[in-house]
Amino acid sequence: MICIRMWISPQGRSLLCSLLCVLILAVLATAPAAAHPSPRSVLVLHSYHQGFAWTDEVTAGISEVLVPNETLDIPVEFMDTKRHHDDAYFRDIFSFYQAKYAANPPDLILADEEDAYSFLLQHHDDLFPGVPVIFIGVNYLPGTEQPPRPDFTGVLEDYQINRTIDLALSLHPQTKNLVIINDNVTSAGVANQKILEPVLPAYRERLTTRFISNVTLQELEDQVAALEEESIVLLLTFNQDREGRMVSYDESIAAVATNCSVPIYGVWDFYLGKGIVGGMMTTGEGQGRIAGNMAEEILAGGNVTDIPVTIARPDAGIFDYQQLQRFGIDPADLPAGSVILNQPSGTMELPREVVLGTALLCIGLFFIVLVLFISNRRIDAARERLRISEERFRSVFDLPLIGIAIIAPGGRMMKVNEKLCSILGFTPDEAMKKTWRDFTVPEDFPGEETRVAAIYQGEDESFSHEKRLKRKDGQVIAIEEAVAVVRQPDGSAGHFVVVMSDITRRKQVEEELHQHQMHLEEQVTRRTVDLETAVTRLITEVQERSRTETLLAAEKERLAITLRSIADGVITTDATGLVLMMNPVAEDLTGWRQEEAVGLPLARVFVTSDEPGQTGVPSTSSTARNSNHPSRLWGRRLLSADGTEHTIAASSAEVPGPEGDRGGSILVFQDITSLRKMEEDLLQNQKIESLGVLAGGIAHDFNNILTIIIGHLELAEMNLADDDPVALQLNKATRAIFRARGLTTQLLTFAKGGAPVRAVTYLSDMIEETADFALRGSKSRAIVRLPASLPAVDVDLGQIGQVVGNLVMNADQAMPTGGTVTISGEAVALAEGILTLPAGEYVAISVEDTGIGISPDLMGKIFDPYYTTHSVGRGLGLSSSLSIIRNHGGSIEVHSVVGKGSTFTFYLPVTRKGSPASDIT
């Protein structure tokens, strides 16, 4: 006898189950095909990724119940939220599922774990409206037995952590420390923390509880390696470390078990065989199997609202035999019903022939049972479909809303419902003894028989019309009838289905409405004559009013055009001083739009003052209201809504009312800012020209006197030796007189511009050298920012250098403790009237300092001759600079803020003639 030794490991059992599944599918594939309805679809939505231990267990449990075939499709989606869980990722998943399932939604959804469950609670009605949901593995908390939606049911997971803790303490009574490992970051970790909160207070007096969370994987290994002897570890979830790295269940248990010397317990079976002793285990496979059974019930026609939520709790402890041996735990001390895995397998000897024969017999019996099972399932399914079909037919046939009859060819009554009998007044037995012709009024036979003949000939399948029937009591009623044929497989008429409703009352109402309509038509005819007369009178009145309104509209349009075309601002007010109208010029000057200003007091819209900064003095509006004669203002300052000031000339007058009383006022004003500026410029020019004439005469005479003095001093110096003290004094006197001649040169420049000797040149080199020379020995420094593309100008380079030097020295004097003088330049295009210069291209040179600035009350005097605010200088620098720039066809502009500094900018016209000479200072 040949004996073989058989030992089937857990892996072998899994392989055997897989082979049996393959055989089952092969039998199903070779079984005779039968007629099946369109396939149903069950979408399995996993929170985590494929290969994740819990996900694979749930999948295995579902697969034990639901097997895809020609009538059942089971698509699977993995949300992968252990590795991706930000808001943008969930928005992308939503868009993907919406595009994928919008046209072909599933019939049922199985949602695995919290993330899939929460996602469907938020987006169910947008993605899968009307589709029932069965959730799996959602954490149980008191009060969650009833899901928040009626179309949701499923399996709540109550893994009762306290039972595992009590079990561990009973096996290790010397324990003093409970160490709980939980990441407290992932959705599972956060849920664990909520479940632990009401559990741990019961162990506070007996144990010292410590958490390991928010650590890296290396820190986890180090901390469990340092645990004291009288400790036990409760491993929950550690799927993400402090650095955000995702950690699988296998990695976390390996990190703990490899370094831990004390017992480790858990509540999920996927940790078993990898280093934990055991615990009261919750299995994903079991929960998947429960959800699969719920899904079968719904697919068979059950209602999701009738399926209560199931709470999955651990039934017995599950332990690893190797860990029991490691920590000296006697299996006899385990609770009754406990399961021990990885025990050494026993052996037995059997003849090979017996083994093979038994195996073949089992396989044959299996196939027989399988075929019988499949046949029985198909018969049961056909019976169930027939039952459902009959129930649906009965629910429609017995509706008390319409009469229904099933009639055989020739008119014999096969079946009638209660509503039809109620309409005809017959009992069901009486009605079944008659034909359909017995109920029909004879006058209506021909039309109905023609249509029935068309159905017999295959020309039509149904028709509907109105006809009359005779009741049992002889009353004739009107009905609306729809007739459809149900054909035999050969195409002949099998029977007719007649659906009808009593419309007698509707016909009576229609007749009454017809009579009322005839009466109303008579009333309308009588009233039409009266209305025509009234309409004629109204047309005459309307035409007269229309002509009046046309004239008024034309007058208003002419007034509006006039106001828009004039260059002055116009504001009208009522008798109380409220604004009624503004023209566009008034809107621009006041900064108020007409639709904003209408109804506001004039004093709020038209704000004037005598001096800059004195706002809120509505003297013009007050004058207009309090005077019977026109009033005029000249040189007032108008403050715009945006803070802009305009110098205006205004006049106002009262508008009389329709009865001679005061009806309001009209205010007309114009912007004279540029006119006042021109007046000021003209006055300034006249002052400078007058002083120029005086300065020129003095300078000419003074220069003649100095020439005579210089000549005599040079003659006297010729007769003296070079080392003679008198010669030294004469030399100093000569230099002083030459400096005085420099003063006369400035006076002549101020008076006439010094007759510039022009040449086409660039200014960059001259400006840098002049600025450097002017600031030599001072506390200030110059920053020159002149672009290489600065255009050439036709100027007297020496005179322009004098202007630059004056401006730089003024900037230096404005900064007593030193500072920065910034010189910049650019090419600008000025429009006509800007700075009173002709339109064209100009070179603008700016000299900016960070000094004390110039106060507004001194700004108008800085170009006056001999006016200065500095302790040094003669006050001719700016006046002579202005004269030089004007003689070159340019102008000077000043901007200053007290305490922050000033900027002087002079403009010189760009020239296009000749070639530029070298820059010479």
mmCIF file of C-alpha atoms in Angstrom, residues 455-573:
data_model
loop_
_atom_site.group_PDB
_atom_site.id
_atom_site.type_symbol
_atom_site.label_atom_id
_atom_site.label_comp_id
_atom_site.label_asym_id
_atom_site.label_seq_id
_atom_site.Cartn_x
_atom_site.Cartn_y
_atom_site.Cartn_z
ATOM 1 C CA ILE A 455 -56.165 46.373 -36.658
ATOM 2 C CA TYR A 456 -57.161 42.902 -37.915
ATOM 3 C CA GLN A 457 -55.559 43.723 -41.272
ATOM 4 C CA GLY A 458 -52.304 44.782 -39.555
ATOM 5 C CA GLU A 459 -52.629 48.412 -40.636
ATOM 6 C CA ASP A 460 -52.793 49.742 -37.091
ATOM 7 C CA GLU A 461 -52.001 48.652 -33.531
ATOM 8 C CA SER A 462 -54.230 50.945 -31.464
ATOM 9 C CA PHE A 463 -56.742 53.786 -31.643
ATOM 10 C CA SER A 464 -58.656 56.101 -29.321
ATOM 11 C CA HIS A 465 -61.941 57.942 -29.751
ATOM 12 C CA GLU A 466 -65.080 59.112 -27.988
ATOM 13 C CA LYS A 467 -68.285 57.055 -28.095
ATOM 14 C CA ARG A 468 -71.504 56.338 -26.170
ATOM 15 C CA LEU A 469 -72.433 53.318 -24.017
ATOM 16 C CA LYS A 470 -75.721 52.089 -22.549
ATOM 17 C CA ARG A 471 -75.784 51.474 -18.817
ATOM 18 C CA LYS A 472 -77.828 48.718 -17.171
ATOM 19 C CA ASP A 473 -80.431 51.310 -16.102
ATOM 20 C CA GLY A 474 -80.806 52.479 -19.726
ATOM 21 C CA GLN A 475 -78.895 55.735 -19.270
ATOM 22 C CA VAL A 476 -76.623 56.669 -22.182
ATOM 23 C CA ILE A 477 -73.172 57.906 -21.090
ATOM 24 C CA ALA A 478 -70.245 59.376 -23.024
ATOM 25 C CA ILE A 479 -66.836 57.721 -22.671
ATOM 26 C CA GLU A 480 -63.305 58.242 -23.962
ATOM 27 C CA GLU A 481 -61.965 54.877 -25.140
ATOM 28 C CA ALA A 482 -58.439 53.632 -26.024
ATOM 29 C CA VAL A 483 -58.085 50.223 -27.729
ATOM 30 C CA ALA A 484 -54.814 48.286 -28.237
ATOM 31 C CA VAL A 485 -54.220 44.815 -29.663
ATOM 32 C CA VAL A 486 -52.038 42.087 -28.135
ATOM 33 C CA ARG A 487 -50.874 39.843 -30.970
ATOM 34 C CA GLN A 488 -50.019 36.148 -31.037
ATOM 35 C CA PRO A 489 -46.504 34.971 -32.044
ATOM 36 C CA ASP A 490 -47.826 34.465 -35.605
ATOM 37 C CA GLY A 491 -48.945 38.109 -35.800
ATOM 38 C CA SER A 492 -52.692 37.482 -35.465
ATOM 39 C CA ALA A 493 -54.795 39.366 -32.950
ATOM 40 C CA GLY A 494 -54.818 37.485 -29.639
ATOM 41 C CA HIS A 495 -56.994 39.844 -27.627
ATOM 42 C CA PHE A 496 -57.775 43.528 -27.183
ATOM 43 C CA VAL A 497 -57.151 45.731 -24.153
ATOM 44 C CA VAL A 498 -59.755 48.484 -23.779
ATOM 45 C CA VAL A 499 -59.176 51.364 -21.387
ATOM 46 C CA MET A 500 -61.934 53.920 -20.902
ATOM 47 C CA SER A 501 -63.073 56.744 -18.662
ATOM 48 C CA ASP A 502 -66.526 58.288 -18.159
ATOM 49 C CA ILE A 503 -66.609 61.780 -19.700
ATOM 50 C CA THR A 504 -70.365 62.371 -19.350
ATOM 51 C CA ARG A 505 -69.861 65.104 -16.791
ATOM 52 C CA ARG A 506 -67.198 66.701 -18.960
ATOM 53 C CA LYS A 507 -69.583 66.749 -21.921
ATOM 54 C CA GLN A 508 -72.271 68.391 -19.800
ATOM 55 C CA VAL A 509 -69.814 71.033 -18.633
ATOM 56 C CA GLU A 510 -68.737 71.632 -22.240
ATOM 57 C CA GLU A 511 -72.398 72.138 -23.262
ATOM 58 C CA GLU A 512 -72.960 74.554 -20.389
ATOM 59 C CA LEU A 513 -69.832 76.427 -21.375
ATOM 60 C CA HIS A 514 -71.112 76.617 -24.959
ATOM 61 C CA GLN A 515 -74.391 78.136 -23.768
ATOM 62 C CA HIS A 516 -72.524 80.651 -21.618
ATOM 63 C CA GLN A 517 -70.328 81.529 -24.572
ATOM 64 C CA MET A 518 -73.362 82.239 -26.774
ATOM 65 C CA HIS A 519 -74.803 84.477 -24.055
ATOM 66 C CA LEU A 520 -71.516 86.330 -23.663
ATOM 67 C CA GLU A 521 -71.297 86.885 -27.432
ATOM 68 C CA GLU A 522 -74.722 88.562 -27.361
ATOM 69 C CA GLN A 523 -73.609 90.783 -24.454
ATOM 70 C CA VAL A 524 -70.408 91.673 -26.307
ATOM 71 C CA THR A 525 -72.346 92.633 -29.447
ATOM 72 C CA ARG A 526 -74.568 95.007 -27.480
ATOM 73 C CA ARG A 527 -71.648 96.607 -25.686
ATOM 74 C CA THR A 528 -69.528 96.954 -28.833
ATOM 75 C CA VAL A 529 -71.615 99.894 -30.143
ATOM 76 C CA ASP A 530 -71.222 101.778 -26.849
ATOM 77 C CA LEU A 531 -67.530 101.037 -26.767
ATOM 78 C CA GLU A 532 -67.018 102.260 -30.337
ATOM 79 C CA THR A 533 -68.537 105.626 -29.435
ATOM 80 C CA ALA A 534 -66.372 105.884 -26.318
ATOM 81 C CA VAL A 535 -63.304 104.822 -28.276
ATOM 82 C CA THR A 536 -63.898 107.542 -30.864
ATOM 83 C CA ARG A 537 -63.949 110.169 -28.114
ATOM 84 C CA LEU A 538 -60.846 108.690 -26.499
ATOM 85 C CA ILE A 539 -58.987 108.647 -29.827
ATOM 86 C CA THR A 540 -59.678 112.361 -30.248
ATOM 87 C CA GLU A 541 -58.432 113.100 -26.714
ATOM 88 C CA VAL A 542 -55.370 110.868 -27.148
ATOM 89 C CA GLN A 543 -54.453 112.546 -30.437
ATOM 90 C CA GLU A 544 -54.685 115.968 -28.797
ATOM 91 C CA ARG A 545 -52.608 114.844 -25.824
ATOM 92 C CA SER A 546 -50.091 113.199 -28.156
ATOM 93 C CA ARG A 547 -49.578 116.453 -30.047
ATOM 94 C CA THR A 548 -49.065 118.289 -26.746
ATOM 95 C CA GLU A 549 -46.594 115.676 -25.493
ATOM 96 C CA THR A 550 -44.721 115.763 -28.817
ATOM 97 C CA LEU A 551 -44.294 119.552 -28.560
ATOM 98 C CA LEU A 552 -43.178 119.213 -24.922
ATOM 99 C CA ALA A 553 -40.701 116.445 -25.798
ATOM 100 C CA ALA A 554 -39.275 118.529 -28.651
ATOM 101 C CA GLU A 555 -38.886 121.483 -26.311
ATOM 102 C CA LYS A 556 -37.139 119.290 -23.737
ATOM 103 C CA GLU A 557 -34.850 117.858 -26.419
ATOM 104 C CA ARG A 558 -33.902 121.359 -27.622
ATOM 105 C CA LEU A 559 -33.172 122.381 -24.036
ATOM 106 C CA ALA A 560 -31.037 119.250 -23.471
ATOM 107 C CA ILE A 561 -29.099 119.827 -26.709
ATOM 108 C CA THR A 562 -28.531 123.457 -25.750
ATOM 109 C CA LEU A 563 -27.238 122.542 -22.302
ATOM 110 C CA ARG A 564 -24.942 119.865 -23.718
ATOM 111 C CA SER A 565 -23.539 122.182 -26.373
ATOM 112 C CA ILE A 566 -22.608 125.168 -24.186
ATOM 113 C CA ALA A 567 -19.141 125.225 -22.618
ATOM 114 C CA ASP A 568 -20.369 126.472 -19.213
ATOM 115 C CA GLY A 569 -21.603 124.358 -16.329
ATOM 116 C CA VAL A 570 -25.328 124.656 -15.557
ATOM 117 C CA ILE A 571 -27.162 123.497 -12.399
ATOM 118 C CA THR A 572 -30.857 124.071 -11.667
ATOM 119 C CA THR A 573 -32.527 123.720 -8.256
#
